[in-house]
Each structure stands twice: as structure tokens, then as C-alpha cells.
XYZ file of C-alpha atoms in Angstrom:
296
model
C 173.114 -126.958 -108.430
C 171.052 -130.048 -109.243
C 174.181 -132.147 -109.773
C 175.512 -131.080 -106.383
C 172.274 -132.185 -104.756
C 173.145 -135.808 -105.542
C 175.744 -135.629 -102.757
C 173.027 -135.160 -100.152
C 170.657 -137.628 -98.547
C 167.074 -137.912 -99.858
C 165.734 -136.026 -96.824
C 168.242 -133.224 -97.419
C 167.354 -133.093 -101.122
C 163.687 -132.718 -100.235
C 164.510 -129.714 -98.057
C 166.775 -128.171 -100.711
C 164.037 -128.516 -103.318
C 161.533 -126.922 -100.937
C 163.967 -124.005 -100.534
C 164.144 -123.629 -104.310
C 160.357 -123.754 -104.617
C 159.947 -121.140 -101.897
C 162.715 -118.835 -103.161
C 160.419 -116.639 -105.344
C 158.050 -116.148 -102.414
C 160.927 -115.285 -100.074
C 162.324 -112.752 -102.538
C 158.862 -111.282 -103.032
C 158.352 -110.993 -99.286
C 161.687 -109.210 -98.850
C 160.760 -106.839 -101.695
C 157.476 -105.987 -99.957
C 159.313 -105.282 -96.696
C 161.870 -103.099 -98.472
C 159.066 -101.223 -100.224
C 156.982 -100.524 -97.119
C 159.596 -100.294 -94.355
C 160.573 -96.604 -94.844
C 156.941 -95.505 -94.607
C 156.318 -97.809 -91.638
C 159.404 -96.393 -89.922
C 158.011 -92.879 -90.307
C 154.603 -94.023 -89.067
C 156.154 -95.536 -85.930
C 158.391 -92.525 -85.303
C 161.633 -94.373 -85.987
C 162.686 -92.161 -88.914
C 161.594 -89.113 -90.878
C 159.737 -89.225 -94.165
C 162.400 -90.065 -96.753
C 160.512 -88.591 -99.699
C 161.856 -85.090 -99.128
C 165.276 -86.336 -100.272
C 164.159 -86.864 -103.881
C 161.171 -84.514 -104.030
C 159.256 -84.882 -107.275
C 162.095 -86.356 -109.324
C 160.064 -89.533 -109.676
C 156.968 -91.174 -108.301
C 156.434 -92.114 -104.665
C 155.701 -95.583 -103.335
C 154.507 -94.557 -99.889
C 151.345 -94.387 -97.841
C 151.650 -90.621 -97.570
C 152.353 -90.005 -101.255
C 150.382 -92.639 -103.183
C 151.065 -92.756 -106.888
C 148.119 -92.448 -109.240
C 147.248 -95.837 -110.677
C 146.211 -95.852 -114.319
C 144.457 -98.964 -115.523
C 145.563 -98.454 -119.140
C 149.294 -98.409 -118.434
C 152.218 -100.743 -118.082
C 151.473 -101.233 -114.397
C 147.815 -101.882 -115.192
C 148.814 -104.540 -117.719
C 151.165 -106.154 -115.192
C 148.396 -106.182 -112.589
C 145.936 -107.743 -115.056
C 148.405 -110.451 -116.128
C 149.267 -111.232 -112.493
C 145.586 -111.459 -111.577
C 144.777 -113.764 -114.494
C 147.837 -115.945 -113.810
C 146.948 -116.315 -110.129
C 143.263 -116.930 -110.856
C 143.932 -119.659 -113.419
C 146.278 -121.523 -111.117
C 143.945 -121.106 -108.159
C 141.075 -122.604 -110.168
C 143.325 -125.416 -111.376
C 144.460 -126.178 -107.813
C 140.876 -126.294 -106.530
C 139.881 -128.614 -109.372
C 142.772 -130.967 -108.587
C 141.864 -130.977 -104.899
C 138.246 -131.773 -105.726
C 139.236 -134.496 -108.192
C 141.598 -136.124 -105.690
C 138.953 -136.025 -102.956
C 136.323 -137.551 -105.245
C 138.649 -140.287 -106.516
C 139.797 -141.147 -103.004
C 136.234 -141.233 -101.676
C 135.091 -143.473 -104.521
C 138.049 -145.808 -104.122
C 137.634 -146.085 -100.346
C 134.027 -147.174 -100.816
C 135.336 -150.343 -102.507
C 138.191 -150.932 -100.032
C 138.114 -153.215 -97.008
C 140.077 -152.068 -93.922
C 142.357 -154.529 -92.176
C 143.599 -154.649 -88.594
C 147.040 -153.359 -89.633
C 145.580 -150.107 -90.994
C 145.893 -151.114 -94.654
C 142.895 -151.067 -96.992
C 142.515 -154.007 -99.384
C 141.190 -153.586 -102.919
C 139.646 -156.514 -104.780
C 141.649 -156.168 -107.957
C 143.994 -158.478 -109.838
C 146.066 -155.484 -110.948
C 149.141 -155.315 -108.656
C 149.402 -152.012 -106.881
C 150.197 -150.335 -103.574
C 149.849 -146.629 -102.916
C 148.935 -143.936 -100.406
C 146.064 -141.559 -101.179
C 144.462 -138.688 -99.335
C 145.745 -135.278 -98.318
C 144.453 -134.617 -94.804
C 143.865 -138.252 -93.804
C 146.161 -140.428 -95.955
C 145.110 -144.029 -96.471
C 147.363 -146.978 -97.349
C 145.891 -149.222 -100.046
C 147.080 -152.486 -101.550
C 145.422 -154.715 -104.132
C 144.798 -158.407 -103.674
C 146.735 -159.055 -106.869
C 149.913 -157.647 -105.326
C 149.274 -159.112 -101.884
C 148.949 -162.623 -103.247
C 152.113 -162.306 -105.328
C 154.374 -161.219 -102.457
C 155.898 -163.157 -99.602
C 155.131 -162.039 -96.019
C 158.532 -160.302 -95.791
C 158.039 -158.507 -99.097
C 154.519 -157.495 -98.111
C 155.903 -156.064 -94.869
C 158.343 -153.952 -96.890
C 155.523 -152.533 -99.000
C 153.336 -151.803 -95.974
C 156.185 -150.083 -94.098
C 156.952 -147.981 -97.156
C 153.363 -146.818 -97.509
C 153.140 -146.197 -93.759
C 155.992 -143.704 -94.098
C 154.137 -141.889 -96.892
C 150.983 -141.738 -94.780
C 152.764 -140.544 -91.626
C 154.535 -137.749 -93.511
C 151.489 -136.762 -95.597
C 153.604 -137.180 -98.735
C 150.662 -136.944 -101.205
C 149.867 -133.496 -99.802
C 153.537 -132.488 -99.900
C 153.840 -133.521 -103.544
C 150.700 -131.555 -104.410
C 151.862 -128.406 -102.588
C 155.342 -128.617 -104.085
C 153.909 -128.768 -107.600
C 151.653 -125.838 -106.732
C 154.624 -123.743 -105.590
C 156.545 -124.679 -108.732
C 153.979 -123.037 -111.000
C 156.090 -119.855 -110.953
C 158.959 -121.629 -112.745
C 159.342 -122.241 -116.500
C 157.825 -125.510 -117.695
C 161.144 -127.259 -118.427
C 162.546 -126.392 -114.993
C 159.251 -127.191 -113.298
C 159.003 -130.667 -114.804
C 162.581 -131.520 -113.855
C 162.275 -130.311 -110.266
C 158.899 -132.041 -109.831
C 160.470 -135.308 -110.954
C 163.424 -134.855 -108.614
C 161.108 -134.171 -105.686
C 158.996 -137.273 -106.336
C 162.138 -139.430 -106.525
C 163.477 -137.901 -103.309
C 160.154 -138.657 -101.574
C 160.333 -142.313 -102.598
C 164.031 -142.625 -101.719
C 163.411 -141.021 -98.340
C 160.739 -143.616 -97.569
C 163.062 -146.412 -98.779
C 165.815 -145.155 -96.475
C 163.475 -145.143 -93.477
C 162.329 -148.710 -94.209
C 165.957 -149.812 -94.600
C 166.691 -148.451 -91.138
C 163.799 -150.468 -89.720
C 164.636 -153.767 -91.427
C 168.447 -153.624 -91.460
C 168.481 -155.416 -94.830
C 168.547 -153.178 -97.868
C 168.767 -156.104 -100.295
C 165.258 -157.290 -99.405
C 163.883 -153.819 -100.154
C 165.717 -153.694 -103.488
C 164.484 -157.130 -104.578
C 160.936 -156.211 -103.544
C 161.124 -153.072 -105.676
C 162.245 -155.106 -108.681
C 159.556 -157.735 -108.149
C 156.743 -155.186 -107.812
C 157.963 -153.343 -110.916
C 158.003 -156.563 -112.945
C 154.512 -157.446 -111.770
C 153.241 -153.990 -112.729
C 154.942 -154.194 -116.136
C 152.819 -157.211 -117.089
C 149.626 -155.201 -117.071
C 148.618 -151.835 -118.474
C 149.584 -148.852 -116.284
C 146.937 -148.028 -113.692
C 146.616 -144.590 -112.108
C 144.361 -145.304 -109.162
C 144.255 -141.783 -107.716
C 145.788 -138.559 -108.994
C 148.578 -137.132 -106.817
C 149.305 -140.267 -104.815
C 152.496 -142.075 -103.788
C 152.928 -145.480 -105.430
C 155.346 -148.199 -104.377
C 157.834 -148.975 -107.143
C 156.463 -146.353 -109.507
C 159.259 -143.795 -109.741
C 162.933 -144.033 -110.777
C 163.523 -147.704 -109.996
C 167.210 -147.600 -110.925
C 167.959 -144.560 -108.742
C 166.146 -146.059 -105.772
C 167.978 -149.378 -106.012
C 171.361 -147.669 -106.432
C 170.737 -145.647 -103.284
C 169.737 -148.741 -101.316
C 172.794 -150.752 -102.370
C 175.287 -147.885 -102.235
C 177.380 -147.708 -99.070
C 178.326 -144.065 -99.675
C 177.639 -141.635 -96.855
C 175.450 -138.756 -97.981
C 175.603 -135.232 -96.619
C 172.861 -133.948 -94.282
C 170.879 -130.782 -94.835
C 172.899 -127.707 -93.697
C 169.983 -126.078 -91.886
C 172.114 -123.643 -89.859
C 173.982 -122.428 -92.942
C 170.775 -121.907 -94.908
C 169.141 -120.023 -92.034
C 172.266 -117.891 -91.569
C 172.340 -116.941 -95.276
C 168.628 -116.110 -95.337
C 168.941 -114.116 -92.133
C 171.927 -112.189 -93.500
C 170.125 -111.360 -96.749
C 167.077 -110.188 -94.831
C 169.159 -108.080 -92.431
C 171.103 -106.412 -95.257
C 167.869 -105.709 -97.153
C 166.255 -104.167 -94.070
C 169.383 -102.113 -93.248
C 169.509 -100.688 -96.772
C 165.714 -100.544 -97.088
C 165.597 -96.804 -97.761
C 168.144 -96.998 -100.580
C 166.475 -100.023 -102.128
C 163.075 -98.381 -101.720
C 164.366 -95.359 -103.640
C 165.621 -97.574 -106.498
C 162.274 -99.399 -106.638
C 160.438 -96.072 -106.926
C 162.825 -94.941 -109.638
C 162.444 -98.193 -111.575
C 158.625 -98.112 -111.446
C 158.497 -94.450 -112.447
C 160.667 -95.041 -115.507
């Protein structure tokens, strides 16, 4: 699947990756509907109580026939593990949000706003990035600004403007949060692919504005070489940096004349709608199997 994604544009890859990140939540939502729909149908008068068909052969998962919940059981252990897993990640997410807010607030106190909406930092370390979740800010250091030509500086500013307009730092944070349900090896790979797609998507937008992809590519190389001369600097956690991710892939995309496929939104929606419709149509049968599985 990941190899096939290379045939699509960066914007399409971002949407595909979001679909993959949201897949567990979609499946879980459908499972909840399938579990509760038969009882809801009886409550609304659409159908009769289905439980009479299997009697007491196994437990019931209905509002009218609630199963007895035992804390010291397999279900109790599953509930405890789920609660601990969710709590740990919720605490971790809140800590990351707080850390990002504190770092951004501290950094902005040393930044000087300009008329073009870019904040200047008095630092010789070359760097340009976008920070902030709800109100993204574009920042550039004097060290990078002095090393670039006006055209190159315009490329960097346009690139960061795209990140700010699309709230890319927040999107990266939320994507990583959704990916916590995946195994670590898969999670790390998909997180990396999403970050590259975000940068390539911004590069593509800038290329459409400037009509000269070579200037963008040379600017990427120049900024990367400038950054390589000094020790790596992480200004703010969960931010979008110019020239920081997958330089080779970004340059290849800029210089490649290949036409990439768009995101098949209608096909995806049709497949999801069909799966949901089939699940709802066979809700009673699936509900019965869920009850049987839990009881055994």
C-alpha cells in the first residue's frame, strides 16, 4: 500500500494517510453501531426484540438484557488495560500541548514581528519554521535571512506561509496522536511519511506560485548546507521546519515532470458508505456473533 502511495500527489498522500490513521476509529464506530442498532430498533418500534431467537444460549449485549459485568474477569482486564492505555496517552498528549505552548510563548517573547507577518529571531543559527497550533507563527532567524538572496528568502517565507495557513503543526500533532493505536514500527514509518508529504505539499504550492521549481530546489539545498554547518537546533517541538525533512525526496518531486494521481475522494466515500450500509443491513446477525464471541 505504501509503495502505491508514491503514485499520488503529496496532497493525496496526506489524505490517504489520514484515512489510514482514522481506520481503527471508523471500524470501532461501525462496531458500536452494529452492537447497539438491534436494541435501538426495538426501542424505536422498527423491529422486535431479537434476543428471543437465541434465548439463553449465550449472553446478551442489549439494553433490555444487560450482562453482568465482573471486574475480575477477562472483560474486566480488557477494560482496565484500555483505560490505562487511554489515560497514559491522554496525559502524554496534554504534556506535549503544554510544552509546545510554553516553548512557543517563550520564543515569541524574543521575536520581532515584521510587516510581512514573519517574526525575526536574533540568532546566527540558520533556521525557518512555523510554530503554534491555534495561531501559527512564521519565524526566521537573522542568520538565515542574511545568507539568502531576496528571491530565496521569498521562497522560504512562502513555504512557511503555507504551513501557517493550513495549520500544519497542529495537523502533524493530531496525526501522531491518532497513530498511537498502531505498532511502533508502523507508527514511526507512517509519521515520517506524513511529515514528508506535508513538506512536499507546501513545496508544490510554492512552485505553483513562482513557476520556477529550480529556484525552490536550489534554496532547499542551500538552507540544508547552511544548517549542516552548525549543530542541529530544535527550536520548538512539533513544528514545521524549512529544509528539515527528506531533502532528496522533496527535490526529486520538484524536478520530476511526472503527473501524479489525485485523491479518489468519491471512490473512498463510496467504499466507506458501502461498508457501513452492509454492516447496518446485517446488524442483527453481526450483533449475534459479537454476543457469542464475548460470551465464549
